[in-house]
Short mmCIF file of C-alpha atoms in Angstrom, two decimals:
data_model
loop_
_atom_site.label_atom_id
_atom_site.label_comp_id
_atom_site.label_asym_id
_atom_site.label_seq_id
_atom_site.Cartn_x
_atom_site.Cartn_y
_atom_site.Cartn_z
CA UNK A 1 126.59 117.32 105.93
CA UNK A 2 128.03 120.84 106.16
CA UNK A 3 126.51 123.55 108.31
CA UNK A 4 125.16 125.42 105.26
CA UNK A 5 123.49 122.29 103.95
CA UNK A 6 122.05 121.59 107.39
CA UNK A 7 120.71 125.10 107.57
CA UNK A 8 119.15 124.83 104.12
CA UNK A 9 117.64 121.46 104.99
CA UNK A 10 116.16 122.87 108.20
CA UNK A 11 114.75 125.93 106.44
CA UNK A 12 113.33 123.70 103.71
CA UNK A 13 111.76 121.40 106.27
CA UNK A 14 110.15 124.29 108.20
CA UNK A 15 108.91 125.83 104.95
CA UNK A 16 107.46 122.48 103.94
CA UNK A 17 105.64 122.21 107.27
CA UNK A 18 104.13 125.67 106.83
CA UNK A 19 103.03 124.90 103.26
CA UNK A 20 101.57 121.57 104.37
CA UNK A 21 99.59 123.28 107.13
CA UNK A 22 98.18 125.82 104.69
CA UNK A 23 97.35 123.30 101.96
CA UNK A 24 96.15 120.39 104.10
CA UNK A 25 92.50 121.51 104.28
CA UNK A 26 92.33 121.75 100.49
CA UNK A 27 93.11 118.03 100.18
CA UNK A 28 89.39 117.48 100.70
CA UNK A 29 88.72 118.99 97.29
CA UNK A 30 90.30 115.94 95.65
CA UNK A 31 87.59 113.69 97.06
CA UNK A 32 84.58 115.92 96.45
CA UNK A 33 83.65 114.45 93.07
CA UNK A 34 83.59 110.87 94.32
CA UNK A 35 81.59 111.89 97.38
CA UNK A 36 79.05 113.81 95.31
CA UNK A 37 78.56 110.89 92.91
CA UNK A 38 77.99 108.54 95.82
CA UNK A 39 75.46 110.89 97.43
CA UNK A 40 73.63 111.34 94.14
CA UNK A 41 73.38 107.56 93.72
CA UNK A 42 72.00 107.13 97.25
CA UNK A 43 69.46 109.90 96.73
CA UNK A 44 68.19 108.39 93.48
CA UNK A 45 67.85 104.97 95.13
CA UNK A 46 65.72 106.33 97.97
CA UNK A 47 63.58 108.77 96.00
CA UNK A 48 60.86 106.19 95.35
CA UNK A 49 60.39 105.48 99.06
CA UNK A 50 60.14 109.18 99.89
CA UNK A 51 57.43 109.72 97.27
CA UNK A 52 55.30 106.91 98.73
CA UNK A 53 55.41 108.44 102.20
CA UNK A 54 54.53 111.90 100.88
CA UNK A 55 51.38 110.58 99.21
CA UNK A 56 49.91 109.35 102.50
CA UNK A 57 50.55 112.68 104.23
CA UNK A 58 51.73 110.92 107.42
CA UNK A 59 55.27 110.00 108.38
CA UNK A 60 55.02 106.42 109.70
CA UNK A 61 58.39 106.72 111.39
CA UNK A 62 57.58 109.75 113.57
CA UNK A 63 56.80 107.66 116.63
CA UNK A 64 59.94 105.62 116.10
CA UNK A 65 62.23 108.64 115.95
CA UNK A 66 60.49 110.23 118.92
CA UNK A 67 61.43 107.18 120.98
CA UNK A 68 64.98 107.27 119.60
CA UNK A 69 65.48 110.90 120.62
CA UNK A 70 64.33 110.07 124.14
CA UNK A 71 67.09 107.44 124.41
CA UNK A 72 64.79 104.43 124.57
CA UNK A 73 66.42 101.09 123.84
CA UNK A 74 65.48 98.90 120.90
CA UNK A 75 66.64 95.69 119.33
CA UNK A 76 70.13 95.30 117.86
CA UNK A 77 71.87 92.22 116.52
CA UNK A 78 75.18 93.81 117.54
CA UNK A 79 76.33 92.77 120.99
CA UNK A 80 77.98 95.27 123.30
CA UNK A 81 77.35 98.01 125.82
CA UNK A 82 74.51 100.37 124.81
CA UNK A 83 74.34 98.94 121.30
CA UNK A 84 70.55 98.97 121.52
CA UNK A 85 70.48 102.75 122.08
CA UNK A 86 70.71 104.68 118.81
CA UNK A 87 70.84 108.23 120.19
CA UNK A 88 72.02 109.20 123.67
CA UNK A 89 70.33 112.32 125.04
CA UNK A 90 73.52 113.25 126.88
CA UNK A 91 75.17 113.88 123.54
CA UNK A 92 73.49 117.27 123.33
CA UNK A 93 75.05 118.29 126.64
CA UNK A 94 78.43 117.09 125.43
CA UNK A 95 78.04 119.03 122.19
CA UNK A 96 77.15 122.21 124.08
CA UNK A 97 80.24 121.92 126.29
CA UNK A 98 82.58 121.01 123.42
CA UNK A 99 81.41 123.76 121.08
CA UNK A 100 80.83 126.23 123.91
CA UNK A 101 83.31 126.81 126.74
CA UNK A 102 85.97 124.33 125.57
CA UNK A 103 86.24 125.69 122.02
CA UNK A 104 85.74 129.32 123.06
CA UNK A 105 88.17 129.52 125.98
CA UNK A 106 90.64 127.30 124.15
CA UNK A 107 90.76 129.67 121.18
CA UNK A 108 91.19 132.66 123.52
CA UNK A 109 94.07 130.93 125.29
CA UNK A 110 95.91 130.10 122.06
CA UNK A 111 95.28 133.55 120.60
CA UNK A 112 96.45 135.21 123.83
CA UNK A 113 99.71 133.24 123.87
CA UNK A 114 100.32 133.98 120.18
CA UNK A 115 99.77 137.72 120.67
CA UNK A 116 102.00 137.77 123.77
CA UNK A 117 104.81 136.06 121.86
CA UNK A 118 104.43 138.46 118.95
CA UNK A 119 104.65 141.46 121.27
CA UNK A 120 107.64 139.92 123.04
CA UNK A 121 109.46 139.50 119.76
CA UNK A 122 108.61 143.01 118.57
CA UNK A 123 109.71 144.74 121.79
CA UNK A 124 112.41 142.39 123.10
CA UNK A 125 113.66 140.78 119.92
CA UNK A 126 115.82 137.69 119.82
CA UNK A 127 117.94 136.99 122.89
CA UNK A 128 121.46 137.13 121.48
CA UNK A 129 124.56 135.34 122.70
CA UNK A 130 126.32 137.91 124.85
CA UNK A 131 129.86 138.57 123.76
CA UNK A 132 129.47 136.55 120.57
CA UNK A 133 130.27 132.91 119.95
CA UNK A 134 133.37 131.33 121.38
CA UNK A 135 133.74 128.77 118.60
CA UNK A 136 133.92 125.95 121.16
CA UNK A 137 130.90 123.65 121.31
CA UNK A 138 129.55 121.25 123.91
CA UNK A 139 127.44 118.15 123.42
CA UNK A 140 124.00 118.91 124.87
CA UNK A 141 121.71 116.21 123.41
CA UNK A 142 122.85 112.85 122.02
CA UNK A 143 121.49 111.21 118.87
CA UNK A 144 118.88 109.12 120.68
CA UNK A 145 117.50 112.14 122.54
CA UNK A 146 117.30 114.21 119.37
CA UNK A 147 115.61 111.47 117.34
CA UNK A 148 113.11 110.89 120.16
CA UNK A 149 112.40 114.62 120.43
CA UNK A 150 111.75 115.06 116.70
CA UNK A 151 109.69 111.88 116.56
CA UNK A 152 107.37 113.22 119.26
CA UNK A 153 107.42 116.77 117.86
CA UNK A 154 106.47 115.75 114.30
CA UNK A 155 103.65 113.52 115.47
CA UNK A 156 102.43 116.26 117.80
CA UNK A 157 102.27 118.80 114.97
CA UNK A 158 100.26 116.38 112.80
CA UNK A 159 97.90 115.63 115.69
CA UNK A 160 97.58 119.32 116.52
CA UNK A 161 96.67 120.27 112.96
CA UNK A 162 94.18 117.44 112.59
CA UNK A 163 92.66 117.99 116.03
CA UNK A 164 92.23 121.75 115.60
CA UNK A 165 90.77 121.16 112.16
CA UNK A 166 88.13 118.84 113.61
CA UNK A 167 87.32 121.21 116.47
CA UNK A 168 87.20 124.50 114.56
CA UNK A 169 86.73 123.31 110.98
CA UNK A 170 83.01 124.05 110.80
CA UNK A 171 83.65 127.69 111.65
CA UNK A 172 87.04 128.30 110.03
CA UNK A 173 87.28 125.92 107.06
CA UNK A 174 83.77 125.36 105.66
CA UNK A 175 83.44 129.03 104.59
CA UNK A 176 86.76 128.68 102.72
CA UNK A 177 86.66 125.22 101.10
CA UNK A 178 82.97 124.30 101.33
CA UNK A 179 81.10 121.55 103.15
CA UNK A 180 81.95 118.69 100.79
CA UNK A 181 85.69 119.37 100.78
CA UNK A 182 85.68 119.80 104.54
CA UNK A 183 83.86 116.49 104.99
CA UNK A 184 86.58 114.70 103.02
CA UNK A 185 89.38 116.56 104.83
CA UNK A 186 87.77 115.90 108.22
CA UNK A 187 87.63 112.19 107.43
CA UNK A 188 91.35 112.24 106.66
CA UNK A 189 92.07 114.17 109.88
CA UNK A 190 90.06 111.70 111.94
CA UNK A 191 91.91 108.73 110.46
CA UNK A 192 95.34 110.29 111.03
CA UNK A 193 94.41 111.37 114.55
CA UNK A 194 93.13 107.96 115.56
CA UNK A 195 96.02 105.93 114.14
CA UNK A 196 98.92 108.23 115.03
CA UNK A 197 97.70 108.96 118.56
CA UNK A 198 98.97 105.71 120.15
CA UNK A 199 102.40 106.13 118.50
CA UNK A 200 102.63 109.66 119.90
CA UNK A 201 101.56 108.41 123.33
CA UNK A 202 104.35 105.81 123.39
CA UNK A 203 106.95 108.38 122.34
CA UNK A 204 105.79 110.96 124.87
CA UNK A 205 105.92 108.51 127.78
CA UNK A 206 109.41 107.37 126.75
CA UNK A 207 110.61 110.95 126.39
CA UNK A 208 109.30 111.89 129.84
CA UNK A 209 111.11 108.93 131.38
CA UNK A 210 114.39 109.70 129.59
CA UNK A 211 114.42 113.35 130.69
CA UNK A 212 113.08 112.93 134.21
CA UNK A 213 116.51 113.19 135.83
CA UNK A 214 117.18 116.57 134.17
CA UNK A 215 113.84 118.09 135.20
CA UNK A 216 113.79 117.71 138.96
CA UNK A 217 112.80 121.12 140.36
CA UNK A 218 115.56 122.85 142.35
CA UNK A 219 115.69 126.04 144.43
CA UNK A 220 117.44 127.96 141.65
CA UNK A 221 114.50 127.25 139.33
CA UNK A 222 112.26 129.40 141.54
CA UNK A 223 114.80 132.22 141.26
CA UNK A 224 114.76 131.69 137.49
CA UNK A 225 111.02 132.39 137.42
CA UNK A 226 111.36 135.32 139.82
CA UNK A 227 113.75 136.97 137.34
CA UNK A 228 111.52 136.23 134.36
CA UNK A 229 113.90 133.72 132.86
CA UNK A 230 116.25 136.45 131.67
CA UNK A 231 113.79 137.68 129.06
CA UNK A 232 112.87 140.77 131.06
CA UNK A 233 115.61 143.10 132.20
CA UNK A 234 119.36 142.57 132.10
CA UNK A 235 121.39 139.62 133.23
CA UNK A 236 120.42 136.00 133.17
CA UNK A 237 119.38 133.80 136.12
CA UNK A 238 121.26 130.62 136.90
CA UNK A 239 120.04 127.32 135.47
CA UNK A 240 121.12 123.71 135.23
CA UNK A 241 120.95 121.60 132.09
CA UNK A 242 117.22 122.39 131.91
CA UNK A 243 116.10 125.83 133.08
CA UNK A 244 112.89 126.70 134.90
CA UNK A 245 110.94 127.24 131.71
CA UNK A 246 111.96 123.87 130.27
CA UNK A 247 111.04 122.17 133.53
CA UNK A 248 107.66 123.91 133.57
CA UNK A 249 107.03 122.61 130.03
CA UNK A 250 108.14 119.14 131.10
CA UNK A 251 105.81 118.96 134.11
CA UNK A 252 102.95 120.40 132.08
CA UNK A 253 103.40 117.44 129.76
CA UNK A 254 103.51 115.08 132.73
CA UNK A 255 100.19 116.32 134.13
CA UNK A 256 98.19 117.82 131.27
CA UNK A 257 99.94 115.91 128.48
CA UNK A 258 99.36 112.52 130.06
CA UNK A 259 95.71 113.46 130.71
CA UNK A 260 95.49 114.27 127.01
CA UNK A 261 97.06 110.93 126.11
CA UNK A 262 94.97 108.86 128.53
CA UNK A 263 91.69 110.41 127.43
CA UNK A 264 92.70 109.96 123.80
CA UNK A 265 93.34 106.27 124.32
CA UNK A 266 89.90 105.93 125.93
CA UNK A 267 88.43 107.38 122.74
CA UNK A 268 90.66 105.33 120.47
CA UNK A 269 89.78 101.96 122.02
CA UNK A 270 86.06 101.98 122.95
CA UNK A 271 85.86 98.19 123.07
CA UNK A 272 86.97 98.00 126.71
CA UNK A 273 83.59 98.72 128.29
CA UNK A 274 83.30 102.51 128.11
CA UNK A 275 79.72 103.76 127.86
CA UNK A 276 78.75 106.88 125.95
CA UNK A 277 78.79 109.07 129.02
CA UNK A 278 82.37 108.06 129.79
CA UNK A 279 83.35 108.62 126.16
CA UNK A 280 81.80 112.10 126.22
CA UNK A 281 83.66 112.98 129.42
CA UNK A 282 86.91 111.64 127.94
CA UNK A 283 86.38 113.76 124.84
CA UNK A 284 85.89 116.95 126.89
CA UNK A 285 89.06 116.19 128.90
CA UNK A 286 90.96 115.38 125.69
CA UNK A 287 89.91 118.58 123.92
CA UNK A 288 90.54 120.86 126.91
CA UNK A 289 93.93 119.36 127.80
CA UNK A 290 95.02 119.36 124.15
CA UNK A 291 94.24 123.07 123.79
CA UNK A 292 96.31 123.85 126.90
CA UNK A 293 99.27 121.83 125.56
CA UNK A 294 98.95 123.46 122.12
CA UNK A 295 99.00 126.95 123.65
CA UNK A 296 102.14 126.31 125.68
CA UNK A 297 103.71 124.50 122.73
CA UNK A 298 103.69 127.84 120.91
CA UNK A 299 105.84 129.29 123.68
CA UNK A 300 108.18 126.29 123.59
CA UNK A 301 108.47 126.62 119.82
CA UNK A 302 109.18 130.36 119.98
CA UNK A 303 111.87 130.17 122.68
CA UNK A 304 113.55 127.20 121.02
CA UNK A 305 113.76 128.83 117.57
CA UNK A 306 113.59 132.55 116.82
CA UNK A 307 113.34 133.66 120.44
CA UNK A 308 116.81 132.56 121.54
CA UNK A 309 119.94 132.60 119.41
CA UNK A 310 121.74 129.26 119.41
CA UNK A 311 118.98 127.25 121.13
CA UNK A 312 117.81 125.31 118.08
CA UNK A 313 121.34 124.13 117.27
CA UNK A 314 121.34 121.89 120.33
CA UNK A 315 118.36 119.90 119.06
CA UNK A 316 119.51 119.86 115.43
CA UNK A 317 123.15 118.79 115.67
CA UNK A 318 123.32 118.15 119.41
CA UNK A 319 125.96 120.77 120.17
CA UNK A 320 125.77 124.30 121.60
CA UNK A 321 128.30 127.08 121.82
CA UNK A 322 130.15 127.41 125.13
CA UNK A 323 129.21 131.06 125.42
CA UNK A 324 125.54 130.12 125.01
CA UNK A 325 125.91 127.51 127.75
CA UNK A 326 127.56 130.00 130.11
CA UNK A 327 124.78 132.52 129.51
CA UNK A 328 121.70 130.30 129.69
CA UNK A 329 122.80 127.21 131.65
CA UNK A 330 125.71 128.34 133.80
CA UNK A 331 125.26 125.66 136.50
CA UNK A 332 125.32 122.91 133.87
CA UNK A 333 128.38 124.54 132.33
CA UNK A 334 130.16 124.52 135.69
CA UNK A 335 129.26 120.85 136.23
CA UNK A 336 130.86 119.94 132.91
CA UNK A 337 133.91 122.01 133.77
CA UNK A 338 134.32 120.18 137.09
CA UNK A 339 134.04 116.86 135.25
CA UNK A 340 136.79 117.93 132.87
CA UNK A 341 134.62 117.84 129.76
CA UNK A 342 136.29 119.54 126.83
CA UNK A 343 134.74 121.80 124.26
CA UNK A 344 135.45 121.18 120.59
CA UNK A 345 136.29 123.78 117.99
CA UNK A 346 134.33 122.70 114.93
CA UNK A 347 134.27 124.89 111.80
CA UNK A 348 130.79 126.25 111.17
CA UNK A 349 129.01 128.92 109.19
CA UNK A 350 129.64 131.31 112.09
CA UNK A 351 133.39 131.21 111.55
CA UNK A 352 134.86 133.86 109.30
CA UNK A 353 137.34 131.35 107.93
CA UNK A 354 137.76 127.60 108.30
CA UNK A 355 139.73 126.69 111.41
CA UNK A 356 141.55 123.47 112.24
CA UNK A 357 139.63 121.19 114.59
CA UNK A 358 141.00 121.25 118.11
CA UNK A 359 139.85 120.79 121.66
CA UNK A 360 140.01 122.97 124.72
CA UNK A 361 139.13 122.55 128.35
CA UNK A 362 135.90 124.41 129.23
CA UNK A 363 136.57 127.95 130.31
CA UNK A 364 139.86 128.16 128.37
CA UNK A 365 139.06 129.85 125.06
CA UNK A 366 142.67 130.54 124.19
#
């Protein structure tokens, strides 16, 4: 596939993702009619019983529901932990934490990161390749690494959309699409979230293991942070194959991302002895850690796409321009040069005219 076709395919894919995000909540409208007919049927079936209770003037179930709200146990033919308790009083505490500090501070964090990135782009603009492209490219990520990255990334985006929809849907989506449509959409989100979560977990763990060797923190990474990663001011700090920012993202995934995954698996597989209190705690951890990962994902997405010229190419076709490598990952560039790795001149859309394919030792652009 030529570079122009690759570019069109990438633009089409990103546009499709944006359209899918915007239209996904409206998928609930397709199921509204069937839901409404089912509710109407259930209401008509139970109307006779409601009339009989109204005639007596006393609700015979009031004492029963009072006991249920207090968390008292009853009889259940279903075996399992706490199956005889219909309502757990601790659920109200969980709901207050989930809808209170977790949802509130999480939204502030994501909004703050989004605003900061917008201001950075408006005032700093895209970080260009200094001196222009050399035309020689280096292999940065192999096929397996790229497939693994996009596998995890696509699943993460789906889980992020579905998770945020479930957390903020009552406030953000019900006023737009209505309660019935949101109920149908929320059911779809819950199903996708529950079934895709374990596949994402497996991919994330594998990805962290594959890239561990490239993300060991070195002394030059601290200097990278001290100089703002080259975004602020002139010049660019030294970096290996992964710079300080990439390593920070990696170790955030190791700590916060694995907490997100572990707590999600606790919620996904409740048949291993978790009680409701443990499930509620796991849910709070899952929601809070997910919001942190989502916020920093925005920064990762920005820097890897519109924030830095030439960065996305490495994860699309695996190769980066030599001049980009010198500027952003000079220590890695020098390592390749010492190993005698050659850069390839491959015609691309950045060339003014097609050039014959040739090779050159790194550092020799003649």
